[in-house]
Amino acid sequence: MARHGGRGWYGQVVAAALGVTAVTVAASLWTAQAGPVDERVEAGTSVHHSAPKAAPVPMGIAHASDRGARGVNITIDDGPDPVWTPEVLQVLKEYGVKATFCMIGPQAKAHPDLVRAVVAAGHRLCDHTVSHDVTMDTKSEAYQSQQILDAERMITEASGGVRPLYYRAPGGAFTPYSRKLAASHGMRPLGWNVDSKDFERPGTTAIVTTVKEEMPNGPTILFHDAGGDRSETVAALREVLPWLKEQGYSFGFPVR
């Protein structure tokens, strides 16, 4: 999995994540995504310190679809974004497609309404760390833990108690430690097979062509809903989603 280049805009939102406000959540929820949750989030503490961890899952990096050989997984990274996430959600709704949204912790914290909209529409959540550091695999275990678990907490709080089911390392910078840690918190490490290259904004036609050419690589496709103008991504999804259906694919979620 190729690493993405530097994305300086994340530094602007990381500061918003520091200094968590006091929040107390006592809920017993049942959702199609996360099952029952009964947890208490103490002021200034992380979910992983104050609530039972989710049941562990395999630590191997998932690429397959739960829909089998003709399944495909749409994954959307780096949001939520107040401009582009609603646009992406609308396209997915139009074509009846469910996706996995890999969210940056501070973005989720800043836009809880969008996190809840994603959940309400039947999509799944994925932890994409606090600051999208593509060099995480060179950092200490303490740093990796902070990035993963603080983002997990932010996403869970923003969603109203729905936990992320996956963990995607920025730029694919997984380590054995980060995979084991995420899996122990019920988040299956999530890779990708098809990089649409939409982050580079090469044009809608180029994005669509890349997806079509790389589909033999496997079922998990990477798109983005934040980090800049994502109008090309929205336009590409309008072409890619019906094309995939025409090819006989069905839309599912990454295996757990």
Short mmCIF file of C-alpha atoms in Angstrom, two decimals:
data_model
loop_
_atom_site.label_atom_id
_atom_site.label_comp_id
_atom_site.label_asym_id
_atom_site.label_seq_id
_atom_site.Cartn_x
_atom_site.Cartn_y
_atom_site.Cartn_z
CA MET A 1 0.00 0.00 0.00
CA ALA A 2 1.52 3.24 -1.14
CA ARG A 3 1.86 6.03 1.35
CA HIS A 4 0.15 9.33 0.78
CA GLY A 5 2.15 12.51 0.79
CA GLY A 6 2.13 15.10 3.58
CA ARG A 7 -1.20 16.67 4.39
CA GLY A 8 -0.48 19.79 6.36
CA TRP A 9 -4.14 20.65 6.95
CA TYR A 10 -4.34 18.03 9.68
CA GLY A 11 -2.06 20.09 11.87
CA GLN A 12 -4.70 22.78 11.89
CA VAL A 13 -7.35 20.51 13.36
CA VAL A 14 -5.23 18.53 15.80
CA ALA A 15 -5.15 21.44 18.23
CA ALA A 16 -8.92 21.26 18.43
CA ALA A 17 -8.64 17.76 19.81
CA LEU A 18 -6.50 18.73 22.79
CA GLY A 19 -8.21 19.40 26.09
CA VAL A 20 -11.24 17.17 26.00
CA THR A 21 -14.34 18.70 27.53
CA ALA A 22 -16.06 16.91 30.36
CA VAL A 23 -18.53 14.44 28.95
CA THR A 24 -20.49 11.79 30.77
CA VAL A 25 -22.30 9.20 28.70
CA ALA A 26 -24.36 6.45 30.27
CA ALA A 27 -26.21 4.61 27.56
CA SER A 28 -27.29 1.20 26.48
CA LEU A 29 -27.48 1.29 22.72
CA TRP A 30 -28.16 -1.24 20.06
CA THR A 31 -27.18 -0.49 16.46
CA ALA A 32 -26.62 -2.67 13.45
CA GLN A 33 -23.06 -1.50 13.47
CA ALA A 34 -21.79 -1.91 16.98
CA GLY A 35 -24.25 -3.89 19.03
CA PRO A 36 -25.02 -2.95 22.60
CA VAL A 37 -22.87 -0.38 24.32
CA ASP A 38 -23.01 0.43 28.01
CA GLU A 39 -20.25 2.79 28.93
CA ARG A 40 -19.31 5.82 30.98
CA VAL A 41 -16.88 8.39 29.65
CA GLU A 42 -15.31 10.33 32.49
CA ALA A 43 -14.16 13.93 32.21
CA GLY A 44 -10.78 14.14 30.53
CA THR A 45 -10.33 10.39 30.16
CA SER A 46 -10.37 8.14 27.15
CA VAL A 47 -12.98 5.50 26.39
CA HIS A 48 -10.32 2.82 26.62
CA HIS A 49 -9.59 3.82 30.21
CA SER A 50 -13.18 4.13 31.43
CA ALA A 51 -15.22 1.56 29.52
CA PRO A 52 -14.90 -2.10 28.67
CA LYS A 53 -13.09 -2.71 25.43
CA ALA A 54 -15.01 -4.17 22.51
CA ALA A 55 -14.50 -7.85 21.80
CA PRO A 56 -11.14 -8.46 20.10
CA VAL A 57 -10.95 -9.22 16.40
CA PRO A 58 -8.18 -10.67 14.20
CA MET A 59 -5.09 -8.45 13.91
CA GLY A 60 -4.40 -9.34 10.29
CA ILE A 61 -4.98 -6.51 7.81
CA ALA A 62 -8.39 -6.97 6.19
CA HIS A 63 -8.83 -6.60 2.45
CA ALA A 64 -11.67 -9.00 1.62
CA SER A 65 -15.37 -8.20 1.45
CA ASP A 66 -18.05 -9.82 3.57
CA ARG A 67 -20.03 -10.22 0.34
CA GLY A 68 -17.63 -12.81 -1.02
CA ALA A 69 -15.77 -13.04 -4.32
CA ARG A 70 -17.99 -10.52 -6.14
CA GLY A 71 -18.22 -8.15 -3.22
CA VAL A 72 -16.68 -4.69 -3.15
CA ASN A 73 -15.95 -2.38 -0.23
CA ILE A 74 -16.19 1.38 -0.65
CA THR A 75 -14.01 3.16 1.93
CA ILE A 76 -13.95 6.91 2.48
CA ASP A 77 -11.01 8.50 4.31
CA ASP A 78 -10.04 11.66 6.19
CA GLY A 79 -13.38 13.20 7.11
CA PRO A 80 -15.88 14.07 8.15
CA ASP A 81 -15.91 17.34 6.25
CA PRO A 82 -18.86 19.77 6.41
CA VAL A 83 -18.82 20.37 2.66
CA TRP A 84 -17.89 17.02 1.12
CA THR A 85 -19.16 14.36 3.50
CA PRO A 86 -22.82 15.32 2.90
CA GLU A 87 -22.15 15.20 -0.86
CA VAL A 88 -20.61 11.73 -0.60
CA LEU A 89 -23.46 10.54 1.62
CA GLN A 90 -25.97 11.75 -0.94
CA VAL A 91 -24.32 9.85 -3.80
CA LEU A 92 -24.12 6.68 -1.72
CA LYS A 93 -27.80 7.05 -0.85
CA GLU A 94 -28.78 7.52 -4.49
CA TYR A 95 -27.14 4.23 -5.46
CA GLY A 96 -28.08 2.31 -2.32
CA VAL A 97 -24.46 1.75 -1.32
CA LYS A 98 -23.08 1.35 2.20
CA ALA A 99 -19.49 2.41 2.88
CA THR A 100 -16.87 2.49 5.60
CA PHE A 101 -15.81 5.98 6.73
CA CYS A 102 -12.27 6.18 8.12
CA MET A 103 -12.39 9.30 10.26
CA ILE A 104 -9.76 11.59 11.73
CA GLY A 105 -10.41 12.03 15.46
CA PRO A 106 -10.45 15.85 15.58
CA GLN A 107 -12.66 15.99 12.49
CA ALA A 108 -15.17 13.69 14.16
CA LYS A 109 -15.03 15.76 17.34
CA ALA A 110 -15.63 18.97 15.37
CA HIS A 111 -18.55 17.55 13.36
CA PRO A 112 -20.52 15.09 15.50
CA ASP A 113 -23.65 15.73 13.44
CA LEU A 114 -21.90 14.29 10.40
CA VAL A 115 -20.61 11.29 12.33
CA ARG A 116 -24.14 10.53 13.46
CA ALA A 117 -25.46 11.05 9.92
CA VAL A 118 -22.97 8.46 8.67
CA VAL A 119 -24.12 5.98 11.33
CA ALA A 120 -27.81 6.72 10.77
CA ALA A 121 -27.42 5.94 7.08
CA GLY A 122 -26.11 2.47 7.88
CA HIS A 123 -22.44 3.05 7.13
CA ARG A 124 -19.59 1.86 9.35
CA LEU A 125 -16.96 3.81 11.23
CA CYS A 126 -13.20 3.38 11.09
CA ASP A 127 -10.45 4.93 13.24
CA HIS A 128 -7.93 6.85 11.09
CA THR A 129 -5.92 8.31 14.03
CA VAL A 130 -5.68 11.80 15.50
CA SER A 131 -3.23 13.56 13.21
CA HIS A 132 -2.86 11.34 10.12
CA ASP A 133 0.86 10.79 10.64
CA VAL A 134 2.10 8.61 7.78
CA THR A 135 5.32 7.95 9.71
CA MET A 136 3.55 6.31 12.63
CA ASP A 137 5.42 3.07 12.04
CA THR A 138 8.64 4.87 13.02
CA LYS A 139 7.23 6.24 16.28
CA SER A 140 7.11 4.86 19.82
CA GLU A 141 4.41 2.50 21.00
CA ALA A 142 3.18 5.19 23.39
CA TYR A 143 2.71 7.58 20.47
CA GLN A 144 0.93 4.97 18.39
CA SER A 145 -1.37 4.20 21.32
CA GLN A 146 -2.24 7.86 21.80
CA GLN A 147 -3.00 8.33 18.11
CA ILE A 148 -5.22 5.27 17.85
CA LEU A 149 -7.03 5.28 21.18
CA ASP A 150 -7.64 9.02 21.40
CA ALA A 151 -9.17 8.92 17.92
CA GLU A 152 -11.28 5.93 18.93
CA ARG A 153 -12.59 7.92 21.88
CA MET A 154 -13.31 11.04 19.81
CA ILE A 155 -15.19 9.06 17.16
CA THR A 156 -17.18 7.07 19.71
CA GLU A 157 -18.17 10.19 21.63
CA ALA A 158 -19.10 12.06 18.43
CA SER A 159 -21.25 9.15 17.23
CA GLY A 160 -23.19 8.98 20.47
CA GLY A 161 -21.64 5.68 21.52
CA VAL A 162 -21.11 3.76 18.29
CA ARG A 163 -17.57 2.46 18.16
CA PRO A 164 -15.37 2.29 15.06
CA LEU A 165 -15.14 -1.28 13.79
CA TYR A 166 -11.88 -0.84 11.88
CA TYR A 167 -8.51 0.86 12.16
CA ARG A 168 -6.73 2.18 9.06
CA ALA A 169 -3.16 3.36 9.52
CA PRO A 170 -2.40 6.63 7.71
CA GLY A 171 -0.59 5.81 4.50
CA GLY A 172 -0.64 2.14 5.45
CA ALA A 173 1.90 2.73 8.25
CA PHE A 174 0.86 -0.30 10.28
CA THR A 175 3.07 -1.96 12.87
CA PRO A 176 2.59 -5.27 14.67
CA TYR A 177 1.95 -3.25 17.82
CA SER A 178 -0.67 -0.96 16.26
CA ARG A 179 -2.48 -3.87 14.66
CA LYS A 180 -2.56 -5.82 17.91
CA LEU A 181 -3.70 -2.76 19.87
CA ALA A 182 -6.50 -1.91 17.45
CA ALA A 183 -7.66 -5.51 17.27
CA SER A 184 -7.77 -5.74 21.06
CA HIS A 185 -10.22 -2.83 21.00
CA GLY A 186 -12.45 -4.50 18.44
CA MET A 187 -11.09 -2.58 15.44
CA ARG A 188 -9.97 -4.81 12.57
CA PRO A 189 -6.90 -3.37 10.79
CA LEU A 190 -8.10 -2.26 7.36
CA GLY A 191 -6.05 -2.04 4.19
CA TRP A 192 -7.04 -1.33 0.61
CA ASN A 193 -6.57 -2.92 -2.80
CA VAL A 194 -7.51 -0.08 -5.12
CA ASP A 195 -6.19 3.43 -4.53
CA SER A 196 -8.33 5.74 -6.64
CA LYS A 197 -5.65 8.45 -6.37
CA ASP A 198 -8.49 10.91 -5.89
CA PHE A 199 -6.50 12.78 -3.24
CA GLU A 200 -4.20 14.04 -5.98
CA ARG A 201 -7.16 15.52 -7.87
CA PRO A 202 -6.08 14.14 -11.25
CA GLY A 203 -9.51 14.71 -12.79
CA THR A 204 -12.71 12.68 -12.63
CA THR A 205 -11.88 10.64 -15.72
CA ALA A 206 -8.48 9.67 -14.33
CA ILE A 207 -10.01 8.58 -11.02
CA VAL A 208 -12.61 6.43 -12.75
CA THR A 209 -10.01 4.91 -15.07
CA THR A 210 -7.72 4.06 -12.14
CA VAL A 211 -10.51 2.27 -10.30
CA LYS A 212 -11.53 0.26 -13.35
CA GLU A 213 -7.95 -0.74 -14.12
CA GLU A 214 -7.10 -1.71 -10.54
CA MET A 215 -10.25 -3.68 -9.68
CA PRO A 216 -8.47 -7.00 -10.37
CA ASN A 217 -6.25 -6.16 -7.37
CA GLY A 218 -9.08 -6.78 -4.92
CA PRO A 219 -12.35 -5.47 -3.51
CA THR A 220 -11.48 -2.61 -1.15
CA ILE A 221 -11.45 0.80 -2.86
CA LEU A 222 -10.01 3.96 -1.31
CA PHE A 223 -11.63 7.38 -1.74
CA HIS A 224 -11.52 10.59 0.32
CA ASP A 225 -14.14 13.05 1.59
CA ALA A 226 -11.82 15.65 3.11
CA GLY A 227 -8.42 17.30 2.77
CA GLY A 228 -9.41 19.74 0.05
CA ASP A 229 -11.79 20.02 -2.90
CA ARG A 230 -13.39 16.59 -3.32
CA SER A 231 -15.71 17.49 -6.19
CA GLU A 232 -13.80 15.11 -8.47
CA THR A 233 -14.36 12.30 -5.98
CA VAL A 234 -18.09 12.96 -5.85
CA ALA A 235 -18.28 13.00 -9.65
CA ALA A 236 -16.18 9.84 -9.90
CA LEU A 237 -18.42 7.99 -7.46
CA ARG A 238 -21.40 8.81 -9.66
CA GLU A 239 -19.67 6.93 -12.47
CA VAL A 240 -17.92 4.18 -10.52
CA LEU A 241 -20.86 2.97 -8.42
CA PRO A 242 -23.23 2.17 -11.32
CA TRP A 243 -20.32 0.70 -13.30
CA LEU A 244 -19.50 -1.68 -10.47
CA LYS A 245 -23.13 -2.79 -10.35
CA GLU A 246 -23.09 -3.37 -14.10
CA GLN A 247 -20.03 -5.59 -13.65
CA GLY A 248 -21.96 -7.78 -11.24
CA TYR A 249 -20.42 -6.56 -8.00
CA SER A 250 -22.39 -6.19 -4.79
CA PHE A 251 -21.49 -3.72 -2.07
CA GLY A 252 -20.48 -4.91 1.37
CA PHE A 253 -18.15 -4.17 4.26
CA PRO A 254 -14.61 -5.31 4.94
CA VAL A 255 -14.42 -8.64 6.74
CA ARG A 256 -14.15 -8.56 10.50
#
